[in-house]
PDB file of C-alpha atoms in Angstrom:
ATOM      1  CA  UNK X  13      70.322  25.860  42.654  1.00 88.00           C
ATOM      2  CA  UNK X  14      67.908  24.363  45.550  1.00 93.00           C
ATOM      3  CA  UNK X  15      64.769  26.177  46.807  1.00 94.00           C
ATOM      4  CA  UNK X  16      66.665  27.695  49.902  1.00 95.00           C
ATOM      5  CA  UNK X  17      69.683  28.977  47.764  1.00 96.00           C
ATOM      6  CA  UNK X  18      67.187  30.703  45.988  1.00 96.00           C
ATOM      7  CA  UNK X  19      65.257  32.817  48.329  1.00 95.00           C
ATOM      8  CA  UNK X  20      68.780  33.254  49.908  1.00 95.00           C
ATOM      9  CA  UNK X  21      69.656  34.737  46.713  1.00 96.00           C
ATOM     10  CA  UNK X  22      66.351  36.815  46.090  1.00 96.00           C
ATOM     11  CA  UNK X  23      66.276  38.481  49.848  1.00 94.00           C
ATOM     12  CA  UNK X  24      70.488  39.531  49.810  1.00 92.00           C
ATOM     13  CA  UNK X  25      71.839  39.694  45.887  1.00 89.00           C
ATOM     14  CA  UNK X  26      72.775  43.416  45.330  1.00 84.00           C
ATOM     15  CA  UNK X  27      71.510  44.316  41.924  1.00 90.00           C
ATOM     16  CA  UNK X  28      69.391  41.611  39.969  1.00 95.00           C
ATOM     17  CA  UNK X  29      69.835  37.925  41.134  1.00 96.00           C
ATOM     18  CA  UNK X  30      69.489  37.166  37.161  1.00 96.00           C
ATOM     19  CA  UNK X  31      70.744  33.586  38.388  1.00 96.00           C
ATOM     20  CA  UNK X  32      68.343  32.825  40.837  1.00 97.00           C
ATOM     21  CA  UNK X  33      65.314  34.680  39.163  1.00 97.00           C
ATOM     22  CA  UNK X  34      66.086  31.948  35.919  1.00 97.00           C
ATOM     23  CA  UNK X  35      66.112  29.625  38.300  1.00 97.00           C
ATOM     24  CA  UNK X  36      63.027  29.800  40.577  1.00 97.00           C
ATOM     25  CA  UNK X  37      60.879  30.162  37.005  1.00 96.00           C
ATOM     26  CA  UNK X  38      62.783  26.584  36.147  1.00 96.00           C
ATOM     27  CA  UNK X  39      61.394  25.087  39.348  1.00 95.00           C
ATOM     28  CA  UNK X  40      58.201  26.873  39.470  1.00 96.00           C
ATOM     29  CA  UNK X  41      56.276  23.987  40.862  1.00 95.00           C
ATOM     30  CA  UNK X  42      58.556  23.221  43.920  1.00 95.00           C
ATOM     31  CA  UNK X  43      59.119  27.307  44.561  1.00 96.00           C
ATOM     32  CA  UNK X  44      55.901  28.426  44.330  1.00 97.00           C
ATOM     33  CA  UNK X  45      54.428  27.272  48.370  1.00 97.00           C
ATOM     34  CA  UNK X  46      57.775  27.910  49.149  1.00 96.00           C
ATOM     35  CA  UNK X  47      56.838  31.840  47.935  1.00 97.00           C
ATOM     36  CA  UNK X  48      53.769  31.789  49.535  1.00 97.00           C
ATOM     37  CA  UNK X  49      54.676  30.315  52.632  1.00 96.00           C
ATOM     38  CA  UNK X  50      57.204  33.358  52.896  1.00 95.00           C
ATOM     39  CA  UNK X  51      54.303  35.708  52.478  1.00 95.00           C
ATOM     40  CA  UNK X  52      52.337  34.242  55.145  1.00 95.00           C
ATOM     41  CA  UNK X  53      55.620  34.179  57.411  1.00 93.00           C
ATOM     42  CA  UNK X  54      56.382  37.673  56.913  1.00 92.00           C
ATOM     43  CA  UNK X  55      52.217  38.489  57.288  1.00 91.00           C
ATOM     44  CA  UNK X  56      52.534  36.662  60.262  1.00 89.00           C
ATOM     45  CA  UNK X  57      55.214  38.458  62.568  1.00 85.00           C
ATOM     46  CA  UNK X  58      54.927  41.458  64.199  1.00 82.00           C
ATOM     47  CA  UNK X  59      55.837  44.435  62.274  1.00 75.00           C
ATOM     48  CA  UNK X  60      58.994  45.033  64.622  1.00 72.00           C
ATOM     49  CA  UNK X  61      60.297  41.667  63.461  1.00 68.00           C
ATOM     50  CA  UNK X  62      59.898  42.163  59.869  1.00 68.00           C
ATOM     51  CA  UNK X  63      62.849  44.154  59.581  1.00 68.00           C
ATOM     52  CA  UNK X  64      65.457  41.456  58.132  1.00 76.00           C
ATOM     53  CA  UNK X  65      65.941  41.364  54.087  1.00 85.00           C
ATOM     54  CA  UNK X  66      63.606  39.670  52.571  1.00 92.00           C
ATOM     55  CA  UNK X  67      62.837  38.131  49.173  1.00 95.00           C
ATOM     56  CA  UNK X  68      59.199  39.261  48.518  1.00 96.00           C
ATOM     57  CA  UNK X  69      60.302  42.478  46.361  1.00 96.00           C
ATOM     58  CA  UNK X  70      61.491  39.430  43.689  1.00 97.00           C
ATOM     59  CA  UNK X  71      59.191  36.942  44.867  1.00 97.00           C
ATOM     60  CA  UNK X  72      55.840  39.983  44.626  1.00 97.00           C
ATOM     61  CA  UNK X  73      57.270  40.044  40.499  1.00 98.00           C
ATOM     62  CA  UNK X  74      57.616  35.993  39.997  1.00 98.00           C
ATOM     63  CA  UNK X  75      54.013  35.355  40.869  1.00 98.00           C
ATOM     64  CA  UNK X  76      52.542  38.411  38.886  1.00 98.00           C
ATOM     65  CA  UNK X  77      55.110  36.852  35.756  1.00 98.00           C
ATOM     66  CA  UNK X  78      53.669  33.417  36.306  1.00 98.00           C
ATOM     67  CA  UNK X  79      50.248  34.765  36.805  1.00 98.00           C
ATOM     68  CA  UNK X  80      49.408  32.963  40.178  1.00 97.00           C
ATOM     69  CA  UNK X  81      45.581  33.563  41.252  1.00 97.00           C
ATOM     70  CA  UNK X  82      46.417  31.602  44.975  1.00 97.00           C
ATOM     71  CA  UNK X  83      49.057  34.351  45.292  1.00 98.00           C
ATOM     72  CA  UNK X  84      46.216  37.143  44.580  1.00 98.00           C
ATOM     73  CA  UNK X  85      44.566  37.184  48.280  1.00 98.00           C
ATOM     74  CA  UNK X  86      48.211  37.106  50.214  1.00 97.00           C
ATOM     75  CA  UNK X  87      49.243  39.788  48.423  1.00 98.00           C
ATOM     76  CA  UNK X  88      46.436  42.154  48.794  1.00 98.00           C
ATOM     77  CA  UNK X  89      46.815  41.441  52.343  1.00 97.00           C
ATOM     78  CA  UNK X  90      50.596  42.297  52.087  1.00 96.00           C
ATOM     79  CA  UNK X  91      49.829  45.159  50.220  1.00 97.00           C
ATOM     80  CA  UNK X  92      47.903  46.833  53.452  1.00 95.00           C
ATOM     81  CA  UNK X  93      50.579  47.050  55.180  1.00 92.00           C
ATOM     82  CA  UNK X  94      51.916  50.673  56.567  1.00 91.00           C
ATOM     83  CA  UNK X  95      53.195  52.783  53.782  1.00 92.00           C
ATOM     84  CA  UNK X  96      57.074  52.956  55.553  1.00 90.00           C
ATOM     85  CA  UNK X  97      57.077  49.032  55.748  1.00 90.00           C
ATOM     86  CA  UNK X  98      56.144  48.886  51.956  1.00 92.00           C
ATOM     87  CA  UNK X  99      58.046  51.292  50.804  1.00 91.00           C
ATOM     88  CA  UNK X 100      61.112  49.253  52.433  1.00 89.00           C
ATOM     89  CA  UNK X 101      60.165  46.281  50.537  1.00 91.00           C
ATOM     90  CA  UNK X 102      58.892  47.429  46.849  1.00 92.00           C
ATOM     91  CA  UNK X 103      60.238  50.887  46.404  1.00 89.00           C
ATOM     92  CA  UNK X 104      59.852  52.023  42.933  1.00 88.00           C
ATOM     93  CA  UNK X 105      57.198  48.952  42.638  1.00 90.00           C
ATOM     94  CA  UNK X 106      54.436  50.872  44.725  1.00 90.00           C
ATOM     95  CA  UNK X 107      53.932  52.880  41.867  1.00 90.00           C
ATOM     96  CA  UNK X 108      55.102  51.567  38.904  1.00 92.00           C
ATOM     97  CA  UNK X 109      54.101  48.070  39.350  1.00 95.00           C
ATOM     98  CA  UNK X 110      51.823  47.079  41.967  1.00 96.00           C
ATOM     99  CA  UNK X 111      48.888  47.768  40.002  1.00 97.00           C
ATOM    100  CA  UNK X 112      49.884  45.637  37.068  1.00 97.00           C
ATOM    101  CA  UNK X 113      51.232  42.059  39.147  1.00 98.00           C
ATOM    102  CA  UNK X 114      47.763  42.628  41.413  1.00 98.00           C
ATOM    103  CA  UNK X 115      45.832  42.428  37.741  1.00 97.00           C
ATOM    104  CA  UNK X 116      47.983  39.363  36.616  1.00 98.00           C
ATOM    105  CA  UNK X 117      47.302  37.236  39.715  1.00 98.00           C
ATOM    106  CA  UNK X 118      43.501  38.075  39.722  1.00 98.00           C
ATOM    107  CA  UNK X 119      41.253  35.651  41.078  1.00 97.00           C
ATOM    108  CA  UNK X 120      37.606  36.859  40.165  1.00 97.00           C
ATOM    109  CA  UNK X 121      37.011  38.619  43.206  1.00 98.00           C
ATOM    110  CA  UNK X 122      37.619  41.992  43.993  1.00 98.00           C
ATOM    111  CA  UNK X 123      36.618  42.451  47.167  1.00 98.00           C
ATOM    112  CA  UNK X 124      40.260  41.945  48.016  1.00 98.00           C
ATOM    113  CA  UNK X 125      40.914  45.309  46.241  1.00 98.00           C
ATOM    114  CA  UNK X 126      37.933  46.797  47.270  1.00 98.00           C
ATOM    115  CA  UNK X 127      39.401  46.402  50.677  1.00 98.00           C
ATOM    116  CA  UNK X 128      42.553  48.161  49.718  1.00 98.00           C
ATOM    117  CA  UNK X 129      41.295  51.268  47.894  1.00 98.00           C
ATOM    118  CA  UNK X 130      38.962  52.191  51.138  1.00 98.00           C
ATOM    119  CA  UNK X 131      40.982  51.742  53.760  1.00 98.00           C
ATOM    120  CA  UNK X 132      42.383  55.018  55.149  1.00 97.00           C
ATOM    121  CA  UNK X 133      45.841  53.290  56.569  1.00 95.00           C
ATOM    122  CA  UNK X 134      46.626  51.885  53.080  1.00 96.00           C
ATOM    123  CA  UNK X 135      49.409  54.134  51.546  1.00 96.00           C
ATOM    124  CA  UNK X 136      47.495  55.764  49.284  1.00 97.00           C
ATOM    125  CA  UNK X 137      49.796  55.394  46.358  1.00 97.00           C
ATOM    126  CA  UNK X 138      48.911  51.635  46.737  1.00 97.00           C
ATOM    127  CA  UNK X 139      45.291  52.755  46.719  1.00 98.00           C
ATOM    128  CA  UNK X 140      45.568  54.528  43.594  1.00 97.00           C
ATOM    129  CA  UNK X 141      46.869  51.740  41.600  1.00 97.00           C
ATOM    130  CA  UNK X 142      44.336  49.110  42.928  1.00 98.00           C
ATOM    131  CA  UNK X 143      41.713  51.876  41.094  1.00 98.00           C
ATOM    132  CA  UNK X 144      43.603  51.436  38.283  1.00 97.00           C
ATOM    133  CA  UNK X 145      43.670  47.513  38.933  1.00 97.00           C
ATOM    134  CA  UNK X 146      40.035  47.241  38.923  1.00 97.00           C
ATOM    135  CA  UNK X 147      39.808  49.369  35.227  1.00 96.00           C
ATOM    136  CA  UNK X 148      42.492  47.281  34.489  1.00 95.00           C
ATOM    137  CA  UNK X 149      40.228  43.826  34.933  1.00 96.00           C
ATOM    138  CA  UNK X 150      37.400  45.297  33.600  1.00 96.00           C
ATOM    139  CA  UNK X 151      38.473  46.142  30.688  1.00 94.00           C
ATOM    140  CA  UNK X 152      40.038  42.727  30.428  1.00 93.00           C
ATOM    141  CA  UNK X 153      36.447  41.191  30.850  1.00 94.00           C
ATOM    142  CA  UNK X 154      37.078  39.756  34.267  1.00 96.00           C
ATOM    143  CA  UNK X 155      34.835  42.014  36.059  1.00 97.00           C
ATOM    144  CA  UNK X 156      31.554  43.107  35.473  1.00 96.00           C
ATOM    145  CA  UNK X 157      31.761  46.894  33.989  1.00 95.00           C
ATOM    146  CA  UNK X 158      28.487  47.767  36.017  1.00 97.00           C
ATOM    147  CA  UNK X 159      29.877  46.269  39.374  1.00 97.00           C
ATOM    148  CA  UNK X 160      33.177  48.657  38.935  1.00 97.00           C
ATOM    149  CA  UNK X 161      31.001  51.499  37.930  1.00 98.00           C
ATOM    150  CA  UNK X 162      29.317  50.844  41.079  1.00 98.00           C
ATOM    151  CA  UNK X 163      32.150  50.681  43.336  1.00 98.00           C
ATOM    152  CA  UNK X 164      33.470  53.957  41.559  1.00 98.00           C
ATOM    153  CA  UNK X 165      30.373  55.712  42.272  1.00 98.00           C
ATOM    154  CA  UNK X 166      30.204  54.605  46.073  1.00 98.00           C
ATOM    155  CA  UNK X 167      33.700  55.492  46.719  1.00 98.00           C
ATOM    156  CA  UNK X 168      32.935  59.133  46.151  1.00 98.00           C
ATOM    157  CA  UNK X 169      31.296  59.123  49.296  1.00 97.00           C
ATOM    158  CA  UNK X 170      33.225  56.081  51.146  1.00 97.00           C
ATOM    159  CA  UNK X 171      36.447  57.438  50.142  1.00 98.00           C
ATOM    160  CA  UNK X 172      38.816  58.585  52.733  1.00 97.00           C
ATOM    161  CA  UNK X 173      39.895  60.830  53.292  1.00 97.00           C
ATOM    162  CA  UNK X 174      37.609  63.384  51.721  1.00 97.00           C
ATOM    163  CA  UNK X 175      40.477  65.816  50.796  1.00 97.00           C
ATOM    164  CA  UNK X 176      43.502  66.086  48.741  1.00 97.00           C
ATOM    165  CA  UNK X 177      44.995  62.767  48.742  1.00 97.00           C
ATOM    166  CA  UNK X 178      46.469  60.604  45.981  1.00 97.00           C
ATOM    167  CA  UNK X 179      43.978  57.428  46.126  1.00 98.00           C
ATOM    168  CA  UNK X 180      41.567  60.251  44.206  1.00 98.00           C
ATOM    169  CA  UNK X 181      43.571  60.642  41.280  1.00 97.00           C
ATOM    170  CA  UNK X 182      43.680  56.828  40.425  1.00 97.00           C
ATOM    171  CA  UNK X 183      39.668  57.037  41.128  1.00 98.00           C
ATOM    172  CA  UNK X 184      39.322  59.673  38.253  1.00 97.00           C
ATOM    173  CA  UNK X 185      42.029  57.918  35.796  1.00 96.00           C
ATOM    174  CA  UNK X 186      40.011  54.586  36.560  1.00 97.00           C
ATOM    175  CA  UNK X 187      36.687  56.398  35.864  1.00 97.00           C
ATOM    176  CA  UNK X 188      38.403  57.562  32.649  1.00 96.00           C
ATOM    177  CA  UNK X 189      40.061  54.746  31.618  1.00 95.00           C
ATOM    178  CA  UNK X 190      36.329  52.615  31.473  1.00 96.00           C
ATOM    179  CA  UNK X 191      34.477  55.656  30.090  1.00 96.00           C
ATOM    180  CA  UNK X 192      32.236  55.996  32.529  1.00 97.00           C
ATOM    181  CA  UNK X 193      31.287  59.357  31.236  1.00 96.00           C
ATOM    182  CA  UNK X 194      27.502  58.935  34.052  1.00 97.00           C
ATOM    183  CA  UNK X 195      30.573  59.420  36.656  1.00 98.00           C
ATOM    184  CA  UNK X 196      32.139  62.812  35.248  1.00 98.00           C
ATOM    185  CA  UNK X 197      30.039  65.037  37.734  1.00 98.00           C
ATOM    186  CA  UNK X 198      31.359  62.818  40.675  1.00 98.00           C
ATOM    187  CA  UNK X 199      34.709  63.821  38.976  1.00 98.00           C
ATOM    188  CA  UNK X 200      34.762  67.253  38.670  1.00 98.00           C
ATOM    189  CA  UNK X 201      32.939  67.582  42.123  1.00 98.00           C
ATOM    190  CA  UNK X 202      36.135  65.811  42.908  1.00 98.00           C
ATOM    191  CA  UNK X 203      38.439  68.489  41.760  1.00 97.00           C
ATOM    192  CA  UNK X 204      35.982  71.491  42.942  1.00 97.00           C
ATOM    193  CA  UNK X 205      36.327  70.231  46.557  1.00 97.00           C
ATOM    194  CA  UNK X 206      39.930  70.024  46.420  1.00 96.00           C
ATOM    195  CA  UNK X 207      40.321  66.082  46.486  1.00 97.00           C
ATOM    196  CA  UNK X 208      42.719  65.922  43.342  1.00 96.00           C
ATOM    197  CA  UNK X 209      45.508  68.115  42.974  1.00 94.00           C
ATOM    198  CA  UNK X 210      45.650  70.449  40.330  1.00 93.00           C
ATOM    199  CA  UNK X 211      49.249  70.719  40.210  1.00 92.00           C
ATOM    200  CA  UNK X 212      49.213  66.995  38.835  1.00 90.00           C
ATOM    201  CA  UNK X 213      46.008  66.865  36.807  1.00 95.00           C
ATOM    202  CA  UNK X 214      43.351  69.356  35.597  1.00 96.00           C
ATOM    203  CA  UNK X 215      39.899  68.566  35.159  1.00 97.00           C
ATOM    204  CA  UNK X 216      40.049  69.248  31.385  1.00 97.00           C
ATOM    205  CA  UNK X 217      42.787  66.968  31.133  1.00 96.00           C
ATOM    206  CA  UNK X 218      40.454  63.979  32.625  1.00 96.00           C
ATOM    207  CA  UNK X 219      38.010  64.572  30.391  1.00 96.00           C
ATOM    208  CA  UNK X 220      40.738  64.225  27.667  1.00 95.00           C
ATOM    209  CA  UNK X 221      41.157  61.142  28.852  1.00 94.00           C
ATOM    210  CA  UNK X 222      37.395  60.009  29.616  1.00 95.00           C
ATOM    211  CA  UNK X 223      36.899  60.929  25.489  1.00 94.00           C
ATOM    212  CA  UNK X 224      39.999  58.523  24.921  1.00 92.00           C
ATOM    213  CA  UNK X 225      38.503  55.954  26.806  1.00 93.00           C
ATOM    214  CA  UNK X 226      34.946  55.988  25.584  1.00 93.00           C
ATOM    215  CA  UNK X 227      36.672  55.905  21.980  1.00 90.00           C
ATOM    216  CA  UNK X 228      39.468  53.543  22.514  1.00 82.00           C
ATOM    217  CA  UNK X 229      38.623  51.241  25.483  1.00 74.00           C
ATOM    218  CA  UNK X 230      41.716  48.835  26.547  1.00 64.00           C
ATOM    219  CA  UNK X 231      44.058  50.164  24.127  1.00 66.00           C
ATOM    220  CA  UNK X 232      47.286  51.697  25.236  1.00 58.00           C
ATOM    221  CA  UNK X 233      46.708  55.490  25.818  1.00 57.00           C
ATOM    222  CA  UNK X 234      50.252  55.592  24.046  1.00 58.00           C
ATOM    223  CA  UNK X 235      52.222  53.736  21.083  1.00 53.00           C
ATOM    224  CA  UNK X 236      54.369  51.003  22.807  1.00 63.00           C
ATOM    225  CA  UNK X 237      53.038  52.005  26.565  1.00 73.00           C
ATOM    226  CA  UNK X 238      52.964  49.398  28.881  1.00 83.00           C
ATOM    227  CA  UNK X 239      51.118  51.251  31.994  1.00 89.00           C
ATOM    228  CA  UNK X 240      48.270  48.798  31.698  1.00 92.00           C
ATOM    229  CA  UNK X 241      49.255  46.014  30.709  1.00 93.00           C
ATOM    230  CA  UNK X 242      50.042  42.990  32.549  1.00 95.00           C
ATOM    231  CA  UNK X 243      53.054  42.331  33.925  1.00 96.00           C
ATOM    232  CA  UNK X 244      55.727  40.278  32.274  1.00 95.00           C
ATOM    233  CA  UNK X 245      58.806  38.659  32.559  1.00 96.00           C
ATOM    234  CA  UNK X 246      60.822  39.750  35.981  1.00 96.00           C
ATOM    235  CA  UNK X 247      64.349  39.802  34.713  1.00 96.00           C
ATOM    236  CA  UNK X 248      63.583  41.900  31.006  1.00 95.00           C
ATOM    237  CA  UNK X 249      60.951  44.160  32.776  1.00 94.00           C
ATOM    238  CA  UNK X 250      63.444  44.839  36.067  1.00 95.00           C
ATOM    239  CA  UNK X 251      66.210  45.003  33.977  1.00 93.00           C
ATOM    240  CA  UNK X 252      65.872  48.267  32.563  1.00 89.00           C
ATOM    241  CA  UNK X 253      64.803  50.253  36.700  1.00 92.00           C
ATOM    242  CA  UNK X 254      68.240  52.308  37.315  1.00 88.00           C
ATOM    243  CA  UNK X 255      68.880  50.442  40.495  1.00 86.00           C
ATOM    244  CA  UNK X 256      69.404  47.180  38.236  1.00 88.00           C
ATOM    245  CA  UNK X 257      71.721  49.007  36.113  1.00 78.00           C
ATOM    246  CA  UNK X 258      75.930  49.930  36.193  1.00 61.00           C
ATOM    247  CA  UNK X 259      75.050  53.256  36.163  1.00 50.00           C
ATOM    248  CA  UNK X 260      73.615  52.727  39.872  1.00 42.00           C
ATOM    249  CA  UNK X 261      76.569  51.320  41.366  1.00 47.00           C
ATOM    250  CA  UNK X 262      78.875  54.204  40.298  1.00 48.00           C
ATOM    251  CA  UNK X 263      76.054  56.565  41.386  1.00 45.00           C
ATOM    252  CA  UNK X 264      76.359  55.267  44.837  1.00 46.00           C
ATOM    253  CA  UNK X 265      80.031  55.380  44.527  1.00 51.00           C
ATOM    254  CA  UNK X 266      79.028  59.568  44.027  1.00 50.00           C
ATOM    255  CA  UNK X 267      77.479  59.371  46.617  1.00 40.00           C
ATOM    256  CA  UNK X 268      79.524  57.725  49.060  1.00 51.00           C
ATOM    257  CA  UNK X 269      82.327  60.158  48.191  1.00 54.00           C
ATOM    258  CA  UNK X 270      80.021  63.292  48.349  1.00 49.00           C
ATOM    259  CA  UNK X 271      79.210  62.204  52.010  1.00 52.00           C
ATOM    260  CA  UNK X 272      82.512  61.680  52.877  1.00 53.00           C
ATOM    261  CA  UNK X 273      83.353  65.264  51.573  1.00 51.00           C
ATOM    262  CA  UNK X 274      80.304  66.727  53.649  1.00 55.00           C
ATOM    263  CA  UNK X 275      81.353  65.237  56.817  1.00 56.00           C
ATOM    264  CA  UNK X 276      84.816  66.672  56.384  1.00 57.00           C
ATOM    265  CA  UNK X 277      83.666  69.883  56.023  1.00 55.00           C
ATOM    266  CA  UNK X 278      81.690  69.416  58.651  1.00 59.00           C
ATOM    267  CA  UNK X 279      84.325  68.631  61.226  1.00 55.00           C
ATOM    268  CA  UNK X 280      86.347  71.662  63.110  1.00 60.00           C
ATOM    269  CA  UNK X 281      89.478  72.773  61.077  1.00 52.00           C
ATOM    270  CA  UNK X 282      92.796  72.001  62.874  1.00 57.00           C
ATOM    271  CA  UNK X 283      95.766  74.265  60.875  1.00 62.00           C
ATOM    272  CA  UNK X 284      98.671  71.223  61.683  1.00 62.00           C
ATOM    273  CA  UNK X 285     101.052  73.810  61.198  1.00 58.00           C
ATOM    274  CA  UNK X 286      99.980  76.044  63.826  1.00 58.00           C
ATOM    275  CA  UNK X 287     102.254  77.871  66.453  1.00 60.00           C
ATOM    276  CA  UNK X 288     105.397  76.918  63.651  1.00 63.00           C
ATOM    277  CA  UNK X 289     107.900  80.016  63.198  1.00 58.00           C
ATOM    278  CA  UNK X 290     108.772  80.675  59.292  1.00 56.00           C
ATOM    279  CA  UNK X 291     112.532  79.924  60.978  1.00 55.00           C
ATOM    280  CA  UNK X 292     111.652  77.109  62.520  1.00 61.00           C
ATOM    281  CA  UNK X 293     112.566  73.711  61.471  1.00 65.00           C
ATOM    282  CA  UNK X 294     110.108  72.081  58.856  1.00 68.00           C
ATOM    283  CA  UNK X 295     107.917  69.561  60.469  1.00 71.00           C
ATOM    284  CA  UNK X 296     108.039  67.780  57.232  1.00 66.00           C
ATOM    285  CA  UNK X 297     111.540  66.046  58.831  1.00 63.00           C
ATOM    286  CA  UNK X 298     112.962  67.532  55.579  1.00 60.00           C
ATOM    287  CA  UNK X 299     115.920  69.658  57.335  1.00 58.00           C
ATOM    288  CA  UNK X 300     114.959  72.656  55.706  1.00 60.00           C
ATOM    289  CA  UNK X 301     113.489  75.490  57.413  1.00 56.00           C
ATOM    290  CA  UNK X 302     109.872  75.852  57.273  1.00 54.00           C
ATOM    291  CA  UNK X 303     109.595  79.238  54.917  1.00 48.00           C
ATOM    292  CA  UNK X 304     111.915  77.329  52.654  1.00 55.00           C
ATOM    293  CA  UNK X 305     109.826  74.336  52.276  1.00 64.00           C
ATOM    294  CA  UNK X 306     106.306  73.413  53.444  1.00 65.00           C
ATOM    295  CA  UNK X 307     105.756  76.864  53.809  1.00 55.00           C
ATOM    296  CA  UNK X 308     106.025  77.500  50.156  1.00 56.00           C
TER     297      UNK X 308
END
């Protein structure tokens, strides 16, 4: 399979191009400016352009699986783009993820990230993970712990906006997931003003987690939980998402027929057998008459 079949494959396969994800990894070394041109392509065009399929949901999980660092500044800058845009290209991947491809393809600087948490037209789901990103690192030893308890402290103030929004709650699980217990007043000022919501988190409930990460830093809050961890390999980590699955396909099916069902209802009942006498003749074309047969 050549480079162009590939990304052919990766931007219009239904389900999971299993084929074509085997074979990019195979040819890794002739795909991988190919990738990143079509990053800068798509980063290039005006938004009202970008509307074709594309391969970067496939191409964003490659280069965190092969661990890419010159894919690590294109992406950030992919990963500012409007919330609907992204949303139409990674789905499920904004939040379940982002965070963990952005910490495989890490270059040493994370400015890049920096840039993403504070900026107020990032969707802020994005936002929350690149807080989690930046634990993430750290707790990897690839960023200074005093330079991300730094950042974290700033951002209370640089943060916007300063009200309920989501980037806040992956500010208080980063703060908790370092330890940074000097940060827990910014935190629960946090929750007293309203910036986290309480429906989602409590503040005893982050300091549940602050005491698990002061006693257990960079271990899995969970047996067998892969939240933090790195991303793997595409095809066994995608493999398992619903939309990937048979189960998916006859969902849709569902659905398709439940639509059909609602727009029939919707539509004006016409009673074919309207303005027919009981004596009349059947419209059927059976010969009987209509109380005798259709009628019945």
């Amino acid at each position: 399979m050549d480079a162009e079949t590939i990304l052919h494959e990766l931007a219009h396969t239904s389900g999971l191009p299993r084929a074509a994800l085997q074979a990019a990894s195979a040819e890794r070394t002739e795909l991988l400016p190919k990738f990143l041109g079509a990053i800068e392509d798509h980063l290039g065009r005006e938004p009202s352009v970008r509307t074709e399929p594309t391969p970067l949901f496939f191409i964003f999980h490659l280069l965190g699986e092969w661990r890419e660092r010159a894919a690590y500044r294109p992406l950030a800058c992919l990963l500012r783009h409007s919330p609907d845009e992204l949303d139409a290209i990674f789905g499920d991947a904004t939040t379940s993820t982002c965070h963990r491809v952005m910490a495989a393809v890490f270059d040493g600087d994370p400015q890049p990230l920096f840039d993403i948490i504070l900026d107020p037209g990032a969707d802020e789901y994005i936002r929350s993970r690149m807080c989690e990103t930046l634990a993430m690192i750290t707790l990897r030893g690839e960023l200074d712990r005093d330079r991300a308890a730094r950042f974290l402290r700033d951002a209370f103030n640089e943060l916007q906006p300063q009200r309920c929004c989501f980037v806040w709650f992956g500010w208080q699980s980063a703060i908790a997931m370092l330890g940074l217990c000097e940060l827990k007043v910014l935190v629960e000022r946090a929750f007293n003003r309203g910036f986290i919501d309480r429906s989602l988190l409590g503040f005893d409930d982050f300091e549940d987690d602050l005491r698990r990460g002061i006693r257990n830093p960079g271990e899995p809050w969970q047996p067998g939980d892969t939240e933090f961890t790195l991303f793997g390999d595409t095809i066994e980590e995608l493999s398992g998402w619903h939309c990937f699955t048979e189960r998916d396909d006859e969902d849709q099916d569902e659905w398709r027929q439940l639509a059909e069902f609602a727009r029939i209802l919707s539509e004006p009942y016409h009673n074919p057998f309207k303005g027919i006498g009981r004596n009349d003749r059947c419209p059927c074309g059976s010969g009987k008459k209509f109380k005798k047969c259709c009628l019945q």
